[in-house]
Each structure stands twice: as structure tokens, then as C-alpha cells.
Amino acid sequence: MDVLAVEVFMPGREAQVRWLAPVVPMVAATAAYAWARWCFASASPPSQMAALVGGAILILFTCVVYFVLVDGSGGFFGVLLMALGLFLTLEAVEEGTARSQAVTCDVREVTSEVLESSGEGSISKTVYHVALGCPGGYPTGITEGHPVTSAGKQIRIAYDPRRRVSPTIEGNDSPWRSAISASVLLVAATALAARRRAPDAAEFRP
């Protein structure tokens, strides 16, 4: 058996590492889901600061691994897609966490804020801050990505008595939109990794 045949049937370390890249997004998503479940739904969760730091480290570490394994522009865009997918994975778990209490609150004030991304071709997004007056003093407010009510009205708010997840409008805490968006982004990152790391036919030419 010549050297070419050995390289084809017994690939070296570089060829083996090549196929790790497409696995990274799904492994990272699984880890992010498990971390979020522990933080939001376990009986003994970490502190809020530890949860935030741990989540940030997890996303940063997996993005670095992905970028190292996937070279070129595919690595750059893949990292962006994967990072957004992981953030949405955490958001889906947060949205799906049970909010066992609901209360009717007075809407005291509604203000809007325009958030703009930096750099060329920036994208703006308007968020709405709703100040609330609720029995017991909690929740004090919610933030939504679209107009939901106006000052002087009443609104039903669902919340977690342990305050591990943010309050939201009752019936508006479905995780499916975030989960589907996360899946699409993670699949795209996986496809980029597979395409960028596919073996070049020239490698097998004598």
C-alpha cells in the first residue's frame, strides 16, 4: 500500500480535527441548555452573578474553539451565527421556565428606547419599558420588544416568586420562537463549519 492509500484510510491528526468543527455548535447548545436549566429551574441554582459569568464564559470558550477549527471568512460568520444561537438557546430556556404566580398590575408609565448596533450598516431596535404598580410591590416593570399597553391601563403579569427569571405578560412566555430561531442559527453555523472543513480533493492527488 503506497503513502497515498495510508493517508486516505489512516488520516492524520489534522484530518481528524477537521471533523470536530461541525460538532461544536450542537455540543455548545447542549451545554448552554444544561447550564440555563440549572440556573433557572434547579432547586439549588448558582447566584445571579455566577450564572451570568458562567454563561458568558461558556459562549466565549465555544466560540473560540469554533473559530480555531474553522478558518477563513466561514469561521468569522459561523462564530456570529453560533453566538446568537447560544444566546437564543439561553433565552428559550428562560422563557420556558415556569412563572407560577400571576398578578394584575396598574401600568404607570410606558417609555420607548431605540437601541442601535455600532458599525457600518447598523441596525436599530425599539424596546418599550413598562413601569408597573403591583400588589406587594413586585414586579416593578417589564421590557418588551413591541408596544403592549398604555399608561393608565391594567395588565396581567406572570412572575417567578423566587425571581430567577424576568416577569412577563401572562400567556406571553412561550419559548418556541426563540427555540426555532436558535435551531436555525446553529444549523447554519454547523453547515458553514462542514463546508469550510470539507477535505479538498487536491489533498488526495498523487
Coordinates of C-alpha atoms in Angstrom, one line a residue:
M1 CA 0.0 0.0 0.0
D2 CA 1.5 3.3 -1.0
V3 CA 1.7 6.6 1.0
L4 CA -1.5 8.0 -0.6
A5 CA -3.6 5.0 0.4
V6 CA -2.3 5.2 4.0
E7 CA -3.3 8.9 4.1
V8 CA -6.8 8.1 2.8
F9 CA -7.5 5.2 5.2
M10 CA -5.5 6.4 8.2
P11 CA -5.9 10.2 8.3
G12 CA -3.5 12.2 10.4
R13 CA -4.4 14.3 13.4
E14 CA -5.2 17.4 11.2
A15 CA -7.7 15.4 9.2
Q16 CA -9.3 14.1 12.4
V17 CA -9.6 17.5 13.9
R18 CA -11.2 18.8 10.7
W19 CA -14.4 16.9 11.5
L20 CA -14.7 18.2 15.0
A21 CA -15.8 21.7 13.8
P22 CA -19.3 20.8 12.7
V23 CA -19.9 19.2 16.1
V24 CA -19.1 22.3 18.1
P25 CA -22.4 24.2 17.7
M26 CA -24.6 21.4 18.9
V27 CA -22.3 20.5 21.7
A28 CA -22.2 24.1 22.8
A29 CA -26.0 24.4 22.5
T30 CA -26.4 21.3 24.7
A31 CA -24.1 22.7 27.3
A32 CA -25.9 26.1 27.2
Y33 CA -29.2 24.4 27.7
A34 CA -28.0 22.4 30.6
W35 CA -26.4 25.5 32.2
A36 CA -29.6 27.5 31.8
R37 CA -31.8 24.7 33.2
W38 CA -29.6 24.6 36.3
C39 CA -29.6 28.4 36.7
F40 CA -33.4 28.8 36.1
A41 CA -35.1 25.6 37.2
S42 CA -33.0 23.7 39.7
A43 CA -33.6 23.6 43.4
S44 CA -30.2 24.9 44.2
P45 CA -29.1 27.3 41.5
P46 CA -25.9 29.4 41.5
S47 CA -26.1 33.1 42.3
Q48 CA -27.2 35.5 39.6
M49 CA -23.6 36.8 39.1
A50 CA -22.2 33.3 38.8
A51 CA -24.9 32.4 36.3
L52 CA -24.1 35.4 34.1
V53 CA -20.4 34.9 34.3
G54 CA -20.7 31.1 33.7
G55 CA -22.9 31.6 30.7
A56 CA -20.6 34.3 29.2
I57 CA -17.5 32.0 29.7
L58 CA -19.3 29.1 28.1
I59 CA -20.3 31.1 25.0
L60 CA -16.9 32.7 24.7
F61 CA -15.0 29.4 25.1
T62 CA -17.1 27.5 22.5
C63 CA -16.8 30.4 20.0
V64 CA -13.0 30.5 20.3
V65 CA -12.9 26.7 19.7
Y66 CA -15.1 27.1 16.7
F67 CA -13.1 29.9 15.3
V68 CA -9.8 28.0 15.7
L69 CA -11.2 24.9 14.0
V70 CA -12.9 26.8 11.1
D71 CA -10.6 29.1 9.2
G72 CA -11.3 32.0 6.8
S73 CA -14.5 34.0 6.5
G74 CA -16.6 30.9 7.3
G75 CA -15.1 30.9 10.8
F76 CA -16.0 34.6 11.3
F77 CA -19.6 34.4 10.2
G78 CA -20.0 31.0 11.8
V79 CA -18.9 32.3 15.2
L80 CA -21.5 35.1 14.9
L81 CA -24.3 32.7 14.0
M82 CA -23.3 30.3 16.8
A83 CA -23.1 33.1 19.4
L84 CA -26.5 34.4 18.5
G85 CA -27.9 30.8 18.5
L86 CA -26.5 30.2 22.0
F87 CA -27.9 33.4 23.3
L88 CA -31.3 32.4 22.0
T89 CA -30.9 29.0 23.5
L90 CA -30.5 30.6 26.9
E91 CA -33.4 32.9 26.2
A92 CA -35.6 30.0 25.2
V93 CA -34.9 28.2 28.5
E94 CA -35.6 31.4 30.4
E95 CA -38.9 31.9 28.6
G96 CA -39.9 28.3 29.2
T97 CA -39.2 28.4 32.9
A98 CA -42.5 28.3 34.9
R99 CA -43.8 31.5 36.3
S100 CA -46.1 30.1 38.9
Q101 CA -47.7 33.4 40.1
A102 CA -49.8 36.0 38.2
V103 CA -51.0 39.4 39.4
T104 CA -53.0 42.3 38.0
C105 CA -50.9 45.5 37.9
D106 CA -51.5 49.1 37.0
V107 CA -49.5 50.5 34.2
R108 CA -47.9 53.7 35.5
E109 CA -45.8 54.7 32.5
V110 CA -44.6 53.4 29.1
T111 CA -41.4 54.7 27.6
S112 CA -39.5 53.6 24.5
E113 CA -35.8 53.4 23.8
V114 CA -34.0 53.0 20.5
L115 CA -31.1 50.6 20.6
E116 CA -28.6 50.8 17.7
S117 CA -25.8 48.4 16.9
S118 CA -22.4 50.0 16.2
G119 CA -20.5 50.0 12.9
E120 CA -21.4 50.4 9.3
G121 CA -24.9 49.2 8.4
S122 CA -26.1 49.4 12.0
I123 CA -29.5 48.0 12.9
S124 CA -31.9 49.8 15.3
K125 CA -34.4 48.2 17.5
T126 CA -37.0 49.9 19.7
V127 CA -37.8 48.4 23.1
Y128 CA -40.6 49.5 25.5
H129 CA -40.2 49.8 29.2
V130 CA -43.4 49.4 31.1
A131 CA -43.4 50.7 34.7
L132 CA -45.9 48.8 36.9
G133 CA -47.7 49.2 40.2
C134 CA -48.4 45.7 41.5
P135 CA -49.8 44.4 44.8
G136 CA -46.9 43.7 47.1
G137 CA -44.5 45.9 45.1
Y138 CA -43.3 43.3 42.6
P139 CA -42.9 43.2 39.7
T140 CA -41.9 46.9 39.2
G141 CA -41.7 46.8 35.4
I142 CA -41.2 44.7 32.3
T143 CA -39.4 45.4 28.9
E144 CA -40.9 44.3 25.6
G145 CA -39.8 44.5 22.0
H146 CA -43.2 45.8 20.8
P147 CA -46.0 48.1 22.2
V148 CA -48.2 46.1 24.6
T149 CA -50.3 48.6 26.5
S150 CA -50.5 52.3 27.5
A151 CA -50.4 54.2 30.8
G152 CA -53.5 54.1 33.0
K153 CA -54.5 50.6 32.0
Q154 CA -54.2 47.3 33.8
I155 CA -52.2 44.2 32.7
R156 CA -51.8 40.6 34.0
I157 CA -48.2 39.8 34.8
A158 CA -46.8 36.3 35.3
Y159 CA -43.7 36.0 37.5
D160 CA -41.5 33.6 39.4
P161 CA -41.8 34.2 43.2
R162 CA -38.1 33.2 43.5
R163 CA -37.2 35.9 41.0
R164 CA -34.9 33.8 39.0
V165 CA -36.5 34.7 35.6
S166 CA -37.8 38.0 34.5
P167 CA -41.6 38.7 34.7
T168 CA -43.6 38.8 31.6
I169 CA -47.2 39.4 30.3
E170 CA -49.3 36.4 31.3
G171 CA -49.5 34.0 28.4
N172 CA -46.6 35.6 26.6
D173 CA -43.8 33.3 27.8
S174 CA -43.7 30.7 25.0
P175 CA -40.2 29.6 24.2
W176 CA -40.9 28.3 20.7
R177 CA -40.0 31.4 18.8
S178 CA -36.6 31.7 20.4
A179 CA -36.0 27.9 20.2
I180 CA -36.8 27.8 16.5
S181 CA -34.6 30.8 15.8
A182 CA -31.7 29.3 17.8
S183 CA -32.0 26.0 15.9
V184 CA -31.9 27.8 12.5
L185 CA -28.8 29.7 13.5
L186 CA -27.0 26.7 15.0
V187 CA -27.7 24.6 11.9
A188 CA -26.3 27.4 9.7
A189 CA -23.2 27.5 11.8
T190 CA -22.8 23.8 11.5
A191 CA -23.3 23.9 7.8
L192 CA -20.6 26.6 7.5
A193 CA -18.2 24.5 9.6
A194 CA -18.8 21.4 7.5
R195 CA -18.4 23.3 4.2
R196 CA -15.2 25.1 5.3
R197 CA -13.7 21.9 6.7
A198 CA -14.6 19.6 3.9
P199 CA -11.4 17.9 2.6
D200 CA -10.0 19.3 -0.6
A201 CA -9.8 16.8 -3.4
A202 CA -6.3 18.1 -4.1
E203 CA -5.2 16.5 -0.8
F204 CA -5.7 13.0 -2.3
R205 CA -4.0 13.6 -5.6
P206 CA -0.7 11.7 -6.0

